[in-house]
Coordinates of C-alpha atoms in Angstrom, one line a residue:
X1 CA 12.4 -13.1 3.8
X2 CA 12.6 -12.2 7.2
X3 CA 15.7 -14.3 8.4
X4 CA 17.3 -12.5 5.1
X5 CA 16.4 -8.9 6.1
X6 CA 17.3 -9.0 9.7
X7 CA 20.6 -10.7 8.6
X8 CA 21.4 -7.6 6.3
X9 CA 20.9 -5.2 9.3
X10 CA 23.0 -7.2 11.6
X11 CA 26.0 -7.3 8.9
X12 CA 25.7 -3.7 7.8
X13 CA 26.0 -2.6 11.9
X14 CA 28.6 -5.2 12.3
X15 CA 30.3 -3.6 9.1
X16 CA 30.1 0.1 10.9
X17 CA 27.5 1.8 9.0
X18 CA 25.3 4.1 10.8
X19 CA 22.1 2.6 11.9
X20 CA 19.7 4.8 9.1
X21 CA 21.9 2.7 6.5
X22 CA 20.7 -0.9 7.6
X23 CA 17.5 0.0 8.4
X24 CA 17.0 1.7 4.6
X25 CA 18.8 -1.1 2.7
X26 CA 17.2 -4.1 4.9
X27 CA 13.8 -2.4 4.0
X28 CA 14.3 -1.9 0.0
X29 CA 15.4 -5.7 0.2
X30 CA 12.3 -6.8 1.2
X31 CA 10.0 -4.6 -1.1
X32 CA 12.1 -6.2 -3.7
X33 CA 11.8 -10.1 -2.2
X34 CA 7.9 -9.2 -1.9
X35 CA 7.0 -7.6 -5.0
X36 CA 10.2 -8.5 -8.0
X37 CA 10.2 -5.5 -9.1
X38 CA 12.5 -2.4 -8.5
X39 CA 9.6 0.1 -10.2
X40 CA 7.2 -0.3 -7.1
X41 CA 10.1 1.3 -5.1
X42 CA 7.5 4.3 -4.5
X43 CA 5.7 2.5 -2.6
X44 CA 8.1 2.2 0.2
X45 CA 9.0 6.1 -0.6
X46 CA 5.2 6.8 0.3
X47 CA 5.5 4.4 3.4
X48 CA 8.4 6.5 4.5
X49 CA 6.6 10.5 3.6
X50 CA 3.5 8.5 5.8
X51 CA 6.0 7.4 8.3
X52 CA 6.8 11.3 9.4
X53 CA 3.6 12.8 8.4
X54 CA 1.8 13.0 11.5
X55 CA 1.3 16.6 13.2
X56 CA 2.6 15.4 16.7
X57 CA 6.2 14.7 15.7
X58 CA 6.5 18.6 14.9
X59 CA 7.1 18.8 19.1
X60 CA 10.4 16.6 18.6
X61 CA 12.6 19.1 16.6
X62 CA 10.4 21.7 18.9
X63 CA 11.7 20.4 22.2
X64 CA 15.2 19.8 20.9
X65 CA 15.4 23.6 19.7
X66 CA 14.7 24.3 23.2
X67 CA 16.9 22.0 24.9
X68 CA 19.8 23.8 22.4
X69 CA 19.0 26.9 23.5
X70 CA 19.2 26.2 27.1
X71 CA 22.0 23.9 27.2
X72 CA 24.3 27.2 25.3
X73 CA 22.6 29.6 27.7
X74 CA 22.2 30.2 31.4
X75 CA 19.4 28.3 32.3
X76 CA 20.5 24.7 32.6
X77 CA 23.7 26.2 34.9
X78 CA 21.1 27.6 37.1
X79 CA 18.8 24.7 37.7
X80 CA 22.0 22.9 38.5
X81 CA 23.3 25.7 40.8
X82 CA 20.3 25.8 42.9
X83 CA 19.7 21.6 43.3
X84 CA 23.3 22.3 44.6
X85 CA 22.6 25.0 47.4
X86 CA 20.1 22.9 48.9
X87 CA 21.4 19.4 48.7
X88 CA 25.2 19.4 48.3
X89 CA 26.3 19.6 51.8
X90 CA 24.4 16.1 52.8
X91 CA 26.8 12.9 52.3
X92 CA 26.3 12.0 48.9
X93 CA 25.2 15.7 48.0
X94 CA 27.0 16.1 44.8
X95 CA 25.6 12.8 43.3
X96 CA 22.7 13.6 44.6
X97 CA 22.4 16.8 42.8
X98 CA 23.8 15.1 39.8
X99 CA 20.5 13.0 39.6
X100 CA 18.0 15.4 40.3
X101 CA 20.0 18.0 38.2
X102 CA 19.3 15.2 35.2
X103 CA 15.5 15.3 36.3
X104 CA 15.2 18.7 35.7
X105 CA 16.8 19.2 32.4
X106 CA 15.0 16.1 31.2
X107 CA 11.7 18.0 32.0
X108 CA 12.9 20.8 29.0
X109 CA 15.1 17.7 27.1
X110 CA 13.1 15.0 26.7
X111 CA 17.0 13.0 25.7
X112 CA 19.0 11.2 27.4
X113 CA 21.9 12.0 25.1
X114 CA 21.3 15.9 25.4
X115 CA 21.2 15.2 29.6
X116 CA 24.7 13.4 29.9
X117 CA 26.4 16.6 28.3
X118 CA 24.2 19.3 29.6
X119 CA 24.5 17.8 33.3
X120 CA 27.6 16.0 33.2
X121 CA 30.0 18.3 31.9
X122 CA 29.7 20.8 34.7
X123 CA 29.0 18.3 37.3
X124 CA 31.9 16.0 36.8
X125 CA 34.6 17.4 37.3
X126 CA 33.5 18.5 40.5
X127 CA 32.5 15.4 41.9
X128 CA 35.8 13.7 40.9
X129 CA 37.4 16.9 42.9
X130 CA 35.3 16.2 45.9
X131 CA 36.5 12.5 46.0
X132 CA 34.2 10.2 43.7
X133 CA 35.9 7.3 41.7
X134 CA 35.4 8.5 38.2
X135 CA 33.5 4.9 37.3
X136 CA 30.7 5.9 39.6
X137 CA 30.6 9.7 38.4
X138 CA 29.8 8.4 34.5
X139 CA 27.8 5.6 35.5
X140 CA 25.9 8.0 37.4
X141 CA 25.4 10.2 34.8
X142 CA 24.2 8.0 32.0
X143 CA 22.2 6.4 34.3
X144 CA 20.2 9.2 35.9
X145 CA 20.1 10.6 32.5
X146 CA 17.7 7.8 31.5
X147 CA 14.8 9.6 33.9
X148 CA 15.0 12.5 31.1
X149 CA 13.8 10.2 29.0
X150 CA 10.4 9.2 31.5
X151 CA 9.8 13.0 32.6
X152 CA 8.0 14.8 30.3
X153 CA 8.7 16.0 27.3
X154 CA 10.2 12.3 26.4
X155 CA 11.1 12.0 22.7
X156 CA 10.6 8.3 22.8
X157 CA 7.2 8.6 24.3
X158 CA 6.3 10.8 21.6
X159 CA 7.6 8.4 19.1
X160 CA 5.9 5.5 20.7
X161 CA 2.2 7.5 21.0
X162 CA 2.5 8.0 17.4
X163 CA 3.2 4.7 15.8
X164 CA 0.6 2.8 18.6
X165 CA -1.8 6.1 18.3
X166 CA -1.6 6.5 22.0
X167 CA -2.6 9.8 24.0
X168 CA 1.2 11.3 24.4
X169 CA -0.4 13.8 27.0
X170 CA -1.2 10.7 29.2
X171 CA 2.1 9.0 28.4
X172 CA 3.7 12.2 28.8
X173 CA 2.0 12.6 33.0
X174 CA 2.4 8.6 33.4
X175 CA 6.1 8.9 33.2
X176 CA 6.2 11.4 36.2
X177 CA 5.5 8.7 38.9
X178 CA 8.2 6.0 37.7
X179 CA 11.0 9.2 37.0
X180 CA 10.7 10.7 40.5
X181 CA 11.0 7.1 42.3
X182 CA 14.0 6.6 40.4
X183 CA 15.5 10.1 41.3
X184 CA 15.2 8.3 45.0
X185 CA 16.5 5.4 44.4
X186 CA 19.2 6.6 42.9
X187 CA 19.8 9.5 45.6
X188 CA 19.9 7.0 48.4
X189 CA 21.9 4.6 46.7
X190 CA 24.3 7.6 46.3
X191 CA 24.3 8.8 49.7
X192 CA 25.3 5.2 50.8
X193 CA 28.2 5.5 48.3
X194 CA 28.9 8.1 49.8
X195 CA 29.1 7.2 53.5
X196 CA 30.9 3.5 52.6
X197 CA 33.6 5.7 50.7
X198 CA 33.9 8.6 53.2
X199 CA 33.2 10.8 50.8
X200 CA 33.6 14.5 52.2
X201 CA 30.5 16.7 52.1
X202 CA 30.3 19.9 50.5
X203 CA 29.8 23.4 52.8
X204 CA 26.3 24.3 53.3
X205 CA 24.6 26.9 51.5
X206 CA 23.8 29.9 53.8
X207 CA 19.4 30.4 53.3
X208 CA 20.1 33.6 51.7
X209 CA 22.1 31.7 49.4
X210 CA 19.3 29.0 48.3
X211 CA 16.9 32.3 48.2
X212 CA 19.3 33.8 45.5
X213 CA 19.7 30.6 43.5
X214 CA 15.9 29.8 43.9
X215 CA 15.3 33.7 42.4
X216 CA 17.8 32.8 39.7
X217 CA 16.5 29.5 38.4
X218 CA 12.6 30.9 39.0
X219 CA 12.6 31.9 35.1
X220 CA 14.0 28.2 33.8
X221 CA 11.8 26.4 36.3
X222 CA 9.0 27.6 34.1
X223 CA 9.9 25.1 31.6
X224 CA 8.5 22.1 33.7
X225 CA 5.6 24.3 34.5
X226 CA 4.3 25.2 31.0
X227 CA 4.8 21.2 29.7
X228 CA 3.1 19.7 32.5
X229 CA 0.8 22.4 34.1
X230 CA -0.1 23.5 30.1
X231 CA -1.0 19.7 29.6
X232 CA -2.5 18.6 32.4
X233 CA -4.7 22.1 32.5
X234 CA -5.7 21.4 29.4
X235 CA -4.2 24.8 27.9
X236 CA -2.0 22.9 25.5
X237 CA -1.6 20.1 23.1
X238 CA 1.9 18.3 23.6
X239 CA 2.9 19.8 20.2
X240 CA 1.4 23.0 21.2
X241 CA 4.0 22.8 24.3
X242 CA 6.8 22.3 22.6
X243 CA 6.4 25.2 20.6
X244 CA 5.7 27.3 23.7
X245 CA 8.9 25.9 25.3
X246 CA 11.0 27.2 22.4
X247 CA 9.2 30.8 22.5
X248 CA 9.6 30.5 26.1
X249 CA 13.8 29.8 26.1
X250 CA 14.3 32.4 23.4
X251 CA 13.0 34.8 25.7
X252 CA 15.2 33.5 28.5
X253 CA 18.3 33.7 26.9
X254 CA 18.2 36.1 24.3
X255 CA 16.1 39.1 26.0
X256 CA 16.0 38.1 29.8
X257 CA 19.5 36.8 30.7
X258 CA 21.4 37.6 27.3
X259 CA 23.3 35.0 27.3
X260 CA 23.0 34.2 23.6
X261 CA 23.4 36.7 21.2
X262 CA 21.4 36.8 17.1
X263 CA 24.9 35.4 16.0
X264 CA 23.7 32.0 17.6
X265 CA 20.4 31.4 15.8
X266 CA 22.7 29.8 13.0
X267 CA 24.5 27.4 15.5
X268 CA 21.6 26.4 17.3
X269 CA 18.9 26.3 14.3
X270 CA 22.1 24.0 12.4
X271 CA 22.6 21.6 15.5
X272 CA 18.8 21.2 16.1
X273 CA 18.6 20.5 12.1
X274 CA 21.0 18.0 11.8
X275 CA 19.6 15.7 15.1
X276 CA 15.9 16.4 13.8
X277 CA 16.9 14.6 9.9
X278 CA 18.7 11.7 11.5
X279 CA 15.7 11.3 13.9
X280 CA 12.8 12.0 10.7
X281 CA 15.1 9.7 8.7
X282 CA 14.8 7.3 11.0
X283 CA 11.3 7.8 11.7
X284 CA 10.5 7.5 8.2
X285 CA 12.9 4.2 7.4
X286 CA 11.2 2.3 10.7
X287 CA 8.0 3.2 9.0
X288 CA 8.5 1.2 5.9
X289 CA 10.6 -1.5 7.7
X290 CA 7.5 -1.8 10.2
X291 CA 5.2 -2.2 7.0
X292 CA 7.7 -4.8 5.3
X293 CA 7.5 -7.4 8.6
X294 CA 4.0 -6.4 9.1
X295 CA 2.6 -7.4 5.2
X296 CA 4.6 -10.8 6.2
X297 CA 3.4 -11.6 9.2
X298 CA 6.9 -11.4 11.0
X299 CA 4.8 -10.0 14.1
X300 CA 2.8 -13.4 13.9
X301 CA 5.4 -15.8 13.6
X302 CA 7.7 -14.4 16.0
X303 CA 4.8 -13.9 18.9
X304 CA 3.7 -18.0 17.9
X305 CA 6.9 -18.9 18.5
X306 CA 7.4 -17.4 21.7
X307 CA 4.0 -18.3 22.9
X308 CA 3.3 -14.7 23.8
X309 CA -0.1 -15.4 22.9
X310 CA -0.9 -17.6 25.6
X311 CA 0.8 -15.6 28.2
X312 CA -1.5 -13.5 30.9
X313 CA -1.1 -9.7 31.1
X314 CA 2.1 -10.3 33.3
X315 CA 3.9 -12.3 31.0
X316 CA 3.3 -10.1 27.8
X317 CA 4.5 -7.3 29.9
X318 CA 7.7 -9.1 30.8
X319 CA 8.1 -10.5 27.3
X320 CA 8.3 -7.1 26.0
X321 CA 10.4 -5.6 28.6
X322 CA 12.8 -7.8 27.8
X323 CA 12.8 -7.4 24.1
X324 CA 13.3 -3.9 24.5
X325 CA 16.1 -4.2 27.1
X326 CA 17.8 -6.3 25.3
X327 CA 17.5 -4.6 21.5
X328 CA 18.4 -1.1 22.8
X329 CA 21.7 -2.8 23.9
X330 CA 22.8 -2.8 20.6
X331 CA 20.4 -0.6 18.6
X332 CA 19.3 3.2 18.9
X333 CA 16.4 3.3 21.1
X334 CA 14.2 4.9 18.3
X335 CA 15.1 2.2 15.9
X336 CA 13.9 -0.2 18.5
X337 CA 11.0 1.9 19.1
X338 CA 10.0 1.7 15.6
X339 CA 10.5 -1.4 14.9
X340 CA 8.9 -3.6 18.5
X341 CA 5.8 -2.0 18.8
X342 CA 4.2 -3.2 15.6
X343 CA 5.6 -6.6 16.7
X344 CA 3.8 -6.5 20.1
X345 CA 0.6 -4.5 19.1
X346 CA -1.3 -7.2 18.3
X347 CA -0.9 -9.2 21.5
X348 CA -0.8 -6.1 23.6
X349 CA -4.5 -5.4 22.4
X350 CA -5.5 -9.2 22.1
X351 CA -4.5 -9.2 26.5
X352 CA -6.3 -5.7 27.3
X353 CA -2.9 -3.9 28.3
X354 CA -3.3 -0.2 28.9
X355 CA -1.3 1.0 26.1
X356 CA -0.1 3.8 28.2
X357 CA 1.2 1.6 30.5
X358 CA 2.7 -0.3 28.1
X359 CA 4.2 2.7 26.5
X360 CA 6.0 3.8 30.0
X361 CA 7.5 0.1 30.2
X362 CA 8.8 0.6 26.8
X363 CA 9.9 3.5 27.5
X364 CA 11.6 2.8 30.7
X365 CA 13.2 -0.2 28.9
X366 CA 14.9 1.7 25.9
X367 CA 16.3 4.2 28.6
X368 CA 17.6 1.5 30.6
X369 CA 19.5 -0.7 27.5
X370 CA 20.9 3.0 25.9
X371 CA 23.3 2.8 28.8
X372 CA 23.6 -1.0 29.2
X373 CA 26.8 -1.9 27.7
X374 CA 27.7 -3.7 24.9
X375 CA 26.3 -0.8 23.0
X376 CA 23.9 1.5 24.5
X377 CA 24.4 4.5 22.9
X378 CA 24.6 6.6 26.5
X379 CA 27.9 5.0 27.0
X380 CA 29.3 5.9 23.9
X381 CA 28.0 9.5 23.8
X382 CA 29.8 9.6 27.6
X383 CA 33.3 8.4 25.8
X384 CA 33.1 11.1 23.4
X385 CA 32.5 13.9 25.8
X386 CA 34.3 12.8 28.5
X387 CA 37.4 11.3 26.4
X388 CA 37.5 8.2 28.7
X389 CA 37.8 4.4 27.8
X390 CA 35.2 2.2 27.5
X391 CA 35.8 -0.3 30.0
X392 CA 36.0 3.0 32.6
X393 CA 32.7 4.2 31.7
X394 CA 30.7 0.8 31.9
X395 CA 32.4 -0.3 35.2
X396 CA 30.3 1.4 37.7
X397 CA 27.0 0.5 36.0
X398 CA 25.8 -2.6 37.6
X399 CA 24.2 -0.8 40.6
X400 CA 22.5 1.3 38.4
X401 CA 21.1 -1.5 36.1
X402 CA 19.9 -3.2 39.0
X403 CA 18.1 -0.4 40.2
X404 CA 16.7 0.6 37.0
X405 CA 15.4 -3.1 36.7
X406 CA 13.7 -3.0 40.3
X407 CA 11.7 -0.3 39.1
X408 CA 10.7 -1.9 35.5
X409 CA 9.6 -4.9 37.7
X410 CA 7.3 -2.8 40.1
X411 CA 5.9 -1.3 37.2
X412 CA 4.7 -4.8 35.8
X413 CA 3.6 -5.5 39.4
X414 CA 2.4 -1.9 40.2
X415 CA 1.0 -0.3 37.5
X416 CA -0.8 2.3 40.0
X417 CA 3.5 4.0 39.4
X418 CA 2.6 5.3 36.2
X419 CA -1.1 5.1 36.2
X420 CA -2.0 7.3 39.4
X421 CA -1.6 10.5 37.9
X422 CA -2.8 9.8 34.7
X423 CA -6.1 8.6 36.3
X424 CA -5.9 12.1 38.4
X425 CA -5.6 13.8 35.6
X426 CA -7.5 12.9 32.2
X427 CA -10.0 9.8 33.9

C-alpha cells in the first residue's frame, strides 16, 4: 500500500498538478486499499477537520495578515532604509543589508516566500546598479530569505510544534541563535564577494542621517519586540502575538503612517485568504496522509530499513536532516513538514532528542532545500517576480548551500546554537 500511494503522488507532481492534489488523492487511495469501502470516506474527512483544529495555527493566517499589511505599507521600506544608512558604505554593504534586511522582515513574516518579494524587489535592482552579477543578487536573496523562516514568528515551526506537540514559544526563541550566525556568515561571505569583484561601495550615511532613519523605522522595529519580548516575558502566547502583530501593523499603516487607505482591507484580507486555505488545505490533507502511513506502519518499516534505530543521537539527527533536505527539493516545505515528522517521531523519542532541537534542524532543513534547486520552491517564486530564467537564478547558489549546510552541521554538533537561549529563557 505504501509503494502504491507514494507512486500516485510522484505521478500526479510529475503530471503538474499542484501539490494539495496528490497529497488528497494519494490519501483517499489508501483509506480505500485499507478499509474497501468508499462509505468510510468520513473518516479521513474527520482526520482532515482534526488535522486544522488546533488553536495554535490561528497565529499562521495571523502573522501572514501582518506581513500583507507591511509588505503594501511603509514599514518594510523603512527597516530596509535604515540597515542601509548604517551598513551600505562597507565593501559588500548592499548584500550585506540585503541579508540582514531579510532578518528583519522575517521577524514580522515568518516566510521565506513573503521575504524574497518584500526584500528583493527593492533591493535588487540596486545591487545590480552598484555592480553585482545578477546570479549572486537572486541567490542571495532566496538564500538569506531562508533565516525568515528560523527567526521568529516561523510558519514552519509553528507547523512542526503542532503535529509533534512541541512548545512553539521555545522553538520560536531556539531559532534566534542559528538565524543571526547565518546573517554572519552570509555578510562576510558577501563582503569577500565584494572585495574579489571590486565591487564599489556605497557613500556613507551622514550620523544625522542613520538618527532619521533609526526615528523612522522605531515604530516597525516594534514588531520583533512584541513577538519575542511578548514571549519571552511571558505577556503572550505565540497565537496571542500574532494577533497583537496584526493590531499592531494596522495601526502603523492605516493611522500612524497612512500609507494604506480602508479601500485595501479587501486586497489584503483576499491575499491573506487565499495563502491561509492552500496552507489549512494542506494542513488538513498531511493530517490524514500522516494517519494513512501511520495505521500501516510505513514509519516502522521505513526507519527498519534504514537502521535508524540503532543509530546514536548523532546519526538520527543526520538521518533526518537529510531527509528533509532532500524532500523540500522537490516538495513544499509544509508538505514535507507534515508528512516526516510522524515518520521520525518515534525514533526521535525512542534516542531522547530535544524535540526542540529537533524541530530547529527541521526547520533549518526545509529552509535550506526550498531554495536548493531542482525544485525548491524559493527559486521558482524568484522566477516569477524577477522574470529571470531558471538556470540564472540557481547559478550563484552553491556558496550559499554550502554555508547553509555548515551551519545544519554545527547544530548536530553544537546544539548549545539553538538551545542557549531557550535554556535562558523558559529552563
Amino acid at each position: 500500500m505504501a509503494l502504491t500511494i507514494f507512486l500516485i503522488m510522484i505521478v500526479l507532481l510529475l503530471l503538474g498538478f499542484p501539490m494539495m492534489i496528490p497529497l488528497i488523492v494519494a490519501t483517499f487511495v489508501g483509506f480505500i486499499m485499507m478499509f474497501g469501502d468508499i462509505s468510510k470516506m468520513e473518516f479521513m474527512v474527520q482526520q482532515m477537520m482534526a488535522g486544522i483544529r488546533p488553536a495554535s495555527l490561528i497565529a499562521v493566517p495571523m502573522f501572514i495578515l501582518a506581513a500583507d499589511i507591511m509588505t503594501r505599507g511603509h514599514s518594510a521600506n523603512r527597516l530596509i532604509d535604515m540597515v542601509m544608512k548604517f551598513v551600505g558604505h562597507i565593501k559588500g554593504g548592499l548584500a550585506v543589508s540585503t541579508a540582514a534586511a531579510c532578518t528583519l522582515f522575517g521577524a514580522v513574516s515568518g516566510s521565506t516566500q513573503a521575504t524574497v518579494v518584500a526584500v528583493g524587489s527593492p533591493l535588487r535592482p540596486r545591487m545590480l546598479k552598484a555592480g553585482y552579477k545578477d546570479s549572486f543578487v537572486l541567490a542571495l536573496i532566496i538564500n538569506a530569505s531562508d533565516i525568515a523562516f528560523l527567526i521568529p514568528p516561523s510558519i514552519g515551526m509553528i507547523i512542526y510544534g503542532v503535529i509533534s506537540s512541541t512548545s512553539i514559544a521555545e522553538l520560536f526563541i531556539a531559532g534566534i541563535g542559528p538565524g543571526l550566525l547565518l546573517l554572519v556568515l552570509f555578510s562576510a561571505y558577501s563582503m569577500v564577494y565584494a572585495a574579489v569583484k571590486g565591487v564599489p561601495t556605497e557613500p556613507k550615511a551622514s550620523w544625522g542621517e542613520r538618527l532619521s532613519a533609526v526615528r523612522s523605522a522605531v515604530w516597525p522595529l516594534g514588531f520583533p519586540v512584541i513577538i519575542v519580548g511578548g514571549i519571552y516575558g511571558g505577556v503572550f502566547s505565540p497565537t496571542e502575538a500574532a494577533a497583537a502583530c496584526v493590531l499592531y501593523a494596522i495601526i502603523l499603516e492605516f493611522v500612524v503612517f497612512r500609507s494604506l487607505q480602508p479601500a485595501d482591507i479587501y486586497l489584503i484580507a483576499k491575499s491573506t485568504g487565499l495563502i491561509t486555505a492552500v496552507v489549512f488545505i494542506l494542513v488538513g490533507a498531511g493530517a490524514a496522509f500522516s494517519w494513512v502511513i501511520s495505521f500501516a506502519q510505513v514509519p516502522q518499516q521505513i526507519l527498519a530499513a534504514v537502521g535508524v534505530a540503532d543509530m546514536g543521537p548523532k546519526g538520527v539527527l543526520a538521518v533526518i536532516s537529510v531527509a528533509f533536505f532532500i524532500g523540500c527539493m522537490f516538495v513544499d516545505p509544509i508538505v514535507v513538514i507534515l508528512i516526516l515528522v510522524p515518520i521520525f517521531a518515534p525514533v526521535v523519542n525512542a534516542v531522547g532528542l530535544d524535540p526542540v532541537l529537533v524541530g530547529t534542524i527541521i526547520t533549518l532543513q526545509v529552509a535550506i532545500g526550498s531554495a536548493t534547486p531542482p525544485f525548491g520552491c524559493d527559486i521558482f517564486t524568484a522566477i516569477a517576480i524577477f522574470k529571470r530564467p531558471y538556470v540564472e537564478v540557481i547559478r550563484g547558489i552553491f556558496p550559499f548551500t554550502v554555508i547553509l549546510l555548515l551551519v545544519s552541521v554545527s547544530l548536530i554538533f553544537f546544539p548549545q546554537i539553538a538551545l542557549f537561549l531557550r535554556d535562558l529563557a523558559f529552563r
